[in-house]
């Protein structure tokens, strides 16, 4: 199992964010993720929202980054760690511009970018950006097809309802071939079918861990799934945040778990099909304590996990 590093202050979600995180700056984030890279973490990811309506500001907090800009910044501060998003809200981007941004970041990082795409859940955010909320699934499918055409064709051409282009050149292509890894976020059947068609990974958010095997089987039973290698990300503590960012109780995680409790839980996740996870820490005093705990996880927990080298 591979481990992701949770970068502080990529959001200000009350259900997840410790008070000390609010003071962490961008340059401090660069130093922290550089240390995570040195320690041997496999991935870091960045959430995204463009605006947060006042109607759920108390639950969601106001602070979110542009995922692709932040990915490029993190990639520039590191050497080997994979940089993902969690998630990039695909229908809120123009697909040609997003394809260019991700391709640029992948090219400049030497091939370390992954993108986890979701269709979004906040209708008010879509209204603020003038994007039809109830068409977001159809838009996402078309945008994915258009982006793949740009990344893989020497003379890209596409004719769709939402985007069309022809007689154009597109470079640089992603370093990773045939294209940078695509993961799909979400728990609905439509998201799982999208993952089967386009993705090499799935990031659920509301699914219970015991339901993962059936959902993974559903993905791999689709006629569009071709047997490609497939990752599943399920952080320890995933159940702390429910629908609408409401804080909930997670029976799989309690702050302050012992090493053996963490190892046992992550090994159980692996048996259920999880390939990536992360370990949130107990209450801490600040960045150095956070990094000390991150080092403890790598030194004491990771060697006990399936596939550890």
mmCIF file of N, CA and C in Angstrom, residues 40-103:
data_model
loop_
_atom_site.group_PDB
_atom_site.id
_atom_site.type_symbol
_atom_site.label_atom_id
_atom_site.label_comp_id
_atom_site.label_asym_id
_atom_site.label_seq_id
_atom_site.Cartn_x
_atom_site.Cartn_y
_atom_site.Cartn_z
ATOM 1 N N UNK A 40 9.702 9.957 1.894
ATOM 2 C CA UNK A 40 9.286 8.825 1.073
ATOM 3 C C UNK A 40 7.796 8.659 0.899
ATOM 4 N N UNK A 41 7.021 9.721 1.165
ATOM 5 C CA UNK A 41 5.591 9.645 0.860
ATOM 6 C C UNK A 41 5.407 9.496 -0.649
ATOM 7 N N UNK A 42 4.350 8.804 -1.017
ATOM 8 C CA UNK A 42 4.138 8.473 -2.424
ATOM 9 C C UNK A 42 3.321 9.518 -3.172
ATOM 10 N N UNK A 43 2.491 10.281 -2.466
ATOM 11 C CA UNK A 43 1.566 11.186 -3.153
ATOM 12 C C UNK A 43 1.156 12.301 -2.209
ATOM 13 N N UNK A 44 0.842 13.445 -2.795
ATOM 14 C CA UNK A 44 0.188 14.542 -2.106
ATOM 15 C C UNK A 44 -0.912 15.025 -3.040
ATOM 16 N N UNK A 45 -2.025 15.498 -2.487
ATOM 17 C CA UNK A 45 -3.142 15.928 -3.344
ATOM 18 C C UNK A 45 -3.715 17.243 -2.846
ATOM 19 N N UNK A 46 -4.430 17.914 -3.749
ATOM 20 C CA UNK A 46 -4.947 19.255 -3.471
ATOM 21 C C UNK A 46 -6.433 19.318 -3.800
ATOM 22 N N UNK A 47 -7.274 19.737 -2.842
ATOM 23 C CA UNK A 47 -8.701 19.924 -3.137
ATOM 24 C C UNK A 47 -8.952 21.231 -3.885
ATOM 25 N N UNK A 48 -10.181 21.382 -4.383
ATOM 26 C CA UNK A 48 -10.505 22.562 -5.185
ATOM 27 C C UNK A 48 -11.958 22.979 -4.996
ATOM 28 N N UNK A 49 -12.152 24.259 -4.808
ATOM 29 C CA UNK A 49 -13.423 24.956 -5.060
ATOM 30 C C UNK A 49 -13.046 26.348 -5.542
ATOM 31 N N UNK A 50 -13.923 26.960 -6.333
ATOM 32 C CA UNK A 50 -13.661 28.309 -6.817
ATOM 33 C C UNK A 50 -14.326 29.361 -5.942
ATOM 34 N N UNK A 51 -15.550 29.118 -5.544
ATOM 35 C CA UNK A 51 -16.252 29.981 -4.595
ATOM 36 C C UNK A 51 -17.021 29.095 -3.636
ATOM 37 N N UNK A 52 -17.265 29.603 -2.435
ATOM 38 C CA UNK A 52 -18.066 28.885 -1.440
ATOM 39 C C UNK A 52 -19.269 29.755 -1.085
ATOM 40 N N UNK A 53 -20.465 29.328 -1.453
ATOM 41 C CA UNK A 53 -21.653 30.118 -1.125
ATOM 42 C C UNK A 53 -21.826 30.293 0.381
ATOM 43 N N UNK A 54 -22.351 31.429 0.774
ATOM 44 C CA UNK A 54 -22.559 31.706 2.191
ATOM 45 C C UNK A 54 -23.470 30.669 2.846
ATOM 46 N N UNK A 55 -24.292 29.997 2.068
ATOM 47 C CA UNK A 55 -25.252 29.056 2.643
ATOM 48 C C UNK A 55 -24.588 27.875 3.340
ATOM 49 N N UNK A 56 -23.351 27.529 2.954
ATOM 50 C CA UNK A 56 -22.669 26.455 3.680
ATOM 51 C C UNK A 56 -21.224 26.832 4.021
ATOM 52 N N UNK A 57 -20.992 28.114 4.185
ATOM 53 C CA UNK A 57 -19.657 28.585 4.542
ATOM 54 C C UNK A 57 -19.214 28.051 5.900
ATOM 55 N N UNK A 58 -20.140 27.952 6.829
ATOM 56 C CA UNK A 58 -19.792 27.484 8.174
ATOM 57 C C UNK A 58 -19.269 26.052 8.159
ATOM 58 N N UNK A 59 -19.824 25.209 7.292
ATOM 59 C CA UNK A 59 -19.406 23.810 7.214
ATOM 60 C C UNK A 59 -18.201 23.616 6.309
ATOM 61 N N UNK A 60 -18.097 24.406 5.243
ATOM 62 C CA UNK A 60 -17.061 24.177 4.239
ATOM 63 C C UNK A 60 -15.826 25.033 4.422
ATOM 64 N N UNK A 61 -15.973 26.199 5.036
ATOM 65 C CA UNK A 61 -14.863 27.129 5.109
ATOM 66 C C UNK A 61 -14.637 27.815 3.772
ATOM 67 N N UNK A 62 -13.923 28.942 3.756
ATOM 68 C CA UNK A 62 -13.764 29.723 2.527
ATOM 69 C C UNK A 62 -12.526 29.399 1.704
ATOM 70 N N UNK A 63 -11.578 28.659 2.267
ATOM 71 C CA UNK A 63 -10.224 28.582 1.722
ATOM 72 C C UNK A 63 -10.032 27.315 0.898
ATOM 73 N N UNK A 64 -9.963 27.473 -0.434
ATOM 74 C CA UNK A 64 -9.648 26.366 -1.343
ATOM 75 C C UNK A 64 -8.738 26.904 -2.438
ATOM 76 N N UNK A 65 -7.863 26.044 -2.932
ATOM 77 C CA UNK A 65 -6.921 26.428 -3.968
ATOM 78 C C UNK A 65 -7.431 26.030 -5.346
ATOM 79 N N UNK A 66 -6.847 26.600 -6.376
ATOM 80 C CA UNK A 66 -7.019 26.100 -7.736
ATOM 81 C C UNK A 66 -6.130 24.877 -7.831
ATOM 82 N N UNK A 67 -6.704 23.715 -8.047
ATOM 83 C CA UNK A 67 -5.945 22.478 -7.880
ATOM 84 C C UNK A 67 -4.729 22.403 -8.806
ATOM 85 N N UNK A 68 -4.882 22.766 -10.063
ATOM 86 C CA UNK A 68 -3.776 22.592 -11.004
ATOM 87 C C UNK A 68 -2.651 23.575 -10.734
ATOM 88 N N UNK A 69 -2.973 24.798 -10.381
ATOM 89 C CA UNK A 69 -1.938 25.770 -10.014
ATOM 90 C C UNK A 69 -1.158 25.260 -8.802
ATOM 91 N N UNK A 70 -1.884 24.767 -7.805
ATOM 92 C CA UNK A 70 -1.227 24.255 -6.608
ATOM 93 C C UNK A 70 -0.392 23.011 -6.917
ATOM 94 N N UNK A 71 -0.885 22.148 -7.790
ATOM 95 C CA UNK A 71 -0.105 20.971 -8.179
ATOM 96 C C UNK A 71 1.226 21.376 -8.803
ATOM 97 N N UNK A 72 1.191 22.358 -9.679
ATOM 98 C CA UNK A 72 2.422 22.806 -10.327
ATOM 99 C C UNK A 72 3.388 23.402 -9.302
ATOM 100 N N UNK A 73 2.859 24.154 -8.353
ATOM 101 C CA UNK A 73 3.694 24.740 -7.297
ATOM 102 C C UNK A 73 4.355 23.639 -6.475
ATOM 103 N N UNK A 74 3.567 22.630 -6.080
ATOM 104 C CA UNK A 74 4.106 21.532 -5.279
ATOM 105 C C UNK A 74 5.139 20.739 -6.065
ATOM 106 N N UNK A 75 4.845 20.483 -7.327
ATOM 107 C CA UNK A 75 5.796 19.736 -8.154
ATOM 108 C C UNK A 75 7.120 20.476 -8.257
ATOM 109 N N UNK A 76 7.071 21.801 -8.330
ATOM 110 C CA UNK A 76 8.294 22.587 -8.414
ATOM 111 C C UNK A 76 9.112 22.582 -7.143
ATOM 112 N N UNK A 77 8.461 22.260 -6.016
ATOM 113 C CA UNK A 77 9.153 22.240 -4.726
ATOM 114 C C UNK A 77 9.684 20.860 -4.366
ATOM 115 N N UNK A 78 9.401 19.853 -5.190
ATOM 116 C CA UNK A 78 9.731 18.472 -4.850
ATOM 117 C C UNK A 78 10.486 17.800 -5.994
ATOM 118 N N UNK A 79 10.904 16.561 -5.743
ATOM 119 C CA UNK A 79 11.709 15.842 -6.726
ATOM 120 C C UNK A 79 11.054 14.566 -7.228
ATOM 121 N N UNK A 80 10.339 13.827 -6.366
ATOM 122 C CA UNK A 80 9.883 12.497 -6.764
ATOM 123 C C UNK A 80 8.421 12.208 -6.436
ATOM 124 N N UNK A 81 7.824 12.898 -5.489
ATOM 125 C CA UNK A 81 6.481 12.588 -5.037
ATOM 126 C C UNK A 81 5.464 12.853 -6.142
ATOM 127 N N UNK A 82 4.442 11.980 -6.232
ATOM 128 C CA UNK A 82 3.367 12.179 -7.213
ATOM 129 C C UNK A 82 2.411 13.233 -6.685
ATOM 130 N N UNK A 83 1.944 14.130 -7.580
ATOM 131 C CA UNK A 83 1.103 15.254 -7.177
ATOM 132 C C UNK A 83 -0.264 15.105 -7.833
ATOM 133 N N UNK A 84 -1.285 14.917 -7.005
ATOM 134 C CA UNK A 84 -2.641 14.632 -7.462
ATOM 135 C C UNK A 84 -3.560 15.782 -7.062
ATOM 136 N N UNK A 85 -4.810 15.713 -7.485
ATOM 137 C CA UNK A 85 -5.849 16.638 -7.041
ATOM 138 C C UNK A 85 -6.958 15.825 -6.375
ATOM 139 N N UNK A 86 -7.745 16.516 -5.525
ATOM 140 C CA UNK A 86 -8.767 15.758 -4.798
ATOM 141 C C UNK A 86 -9.956 16.627 -4.367
ATOM 142 N N UNK A 87 -10.703 17.183 -5.307
ATOM 143 C CA UNK A 87 -10.671 16.833 -6.713
ATOM 144 C C UNK A 87 -10.642 18.091 -7.560
ATOM 145 N N UNK A 88 -10.297 17.920 -8.838
ATOM 146 C CA UNK A 88 -10.489 18.960 -9.832
ATOM 147 C C UNK A 88 -11.923 18.886 -10.336
ATOM 148 N N UNK A 89 -12.648 19.991 -10.224
ATOM 149 C CA UNK A 89 -14.070 19.993 -10.600
ATOM 150 C C UNK A 89 -14.150 20.220 -12.103
ATOM 151 N N UNK A 90 -14.197 19.149 -12.837
ATOM 152 C CA UNK A 90 -13.985 19.189 -14.279
ATOM 153 C C UNK A 90 -14.966 20.084 -15.028
ATOM 154 N N UNK A 91 -16.278 20.046 -14.774
ATOM 155 C CA UNK A 91 -17.188 20.877 -15.585
ATOM 156 C C UNK A 91 -16.990 22.380 -15.405
ATOM 157 N N UNK A 92 -16.267 22.795 -14.378
ATOM 158 C CA UNK A 92 -16.041 24.220 -14.156
ATOM 159 C C UNK A 92 -14.800 24.746 -14.872
ATOM 160 N N UNK A 93 -14.124 23.884 -15.643
ATOM 161 C CA UNK A 93 -12.950 24.277 -16.411
ATOM 162 C C UNK A 93 -13.248 24.170 -17.901
ATOM 163 N N UNK A 94 -12.616 25.034 -18.707
ATOM 164 C CA UNK A 94 -12.623 24.796 -20.140
ATOM 165 C C UNK A 94 -11.642 23.663 -20.415
ATOM 166 N N UNK A 95 -12.053 22.607 -21.121
ATOM 167 C CA UNK A 95 -11.197 21.421 -21.241
ATOM 168 C C UNK A 95 -9.894 21.664 -21.990
ATOM 169 N N UNK A 96 -9.885 22.562 -22.970
ATOM 170 C CA UNK A 96 -8.632 22.827 -23.683
ATOM 171 C C UNK A 96 -7.649 23.533 -22.759
ATOM 172 N N UNK A 97 -8.124 24.499 -22.003
ATOM 173 C CA UNK A 97 -7.258 25.236 -21.084
ATOM 174 C C UNK A 97 -6.757 24.311 -19.972
ATOM 175 N N UNK A 98 -7.648 23.467 -19.437
ATOM 176 C CA UNK A 98 -7.238 22.543 -18.382
ATOM 177 C C UNK A 98 -6.260 21.500 -18.911
ATOM 178 N N UNK A 99 -6.514 20.987 -20.112
ATOM 179 C CA UNK A 99 -5.587 20.027 -20.705
ATOM 180 C C UNK A 99 -4.203 20.644 -20.861
ATOM 181 N N UNK A 100 -4.156 21.900 -21.265
ATOM 182 C CA UNK A 100 -2.870 22.590 -21.408
ATOM 183 C C UNK A 100 -2.195 22.763 -20.049
ATOM 184 N N UNK A 101 -2.954 23.171 -19.035
ATOM 185 C CA UNK A 101 -2.374 23.390 -17.710
ATOM 186 C C UNK A 101 -1.804 22.096 -17.138
ATOM 187 N N UNK A 102 -2.549 21.008 -17.224
ATOM 188 C CA UNK A 102 -2.077 19.731 -16.687
ATOM 189 C C UNK A 102 -0.906 19.182 -17.493
ATOM 190 N N UNK A 103 -0.968 19.324 -18.803
ATOM 191 C CA UNK A 103 0.133 18.876 -19.646
ATOM 192 C C UNK A 103 1.403 19.663 -19.350
#
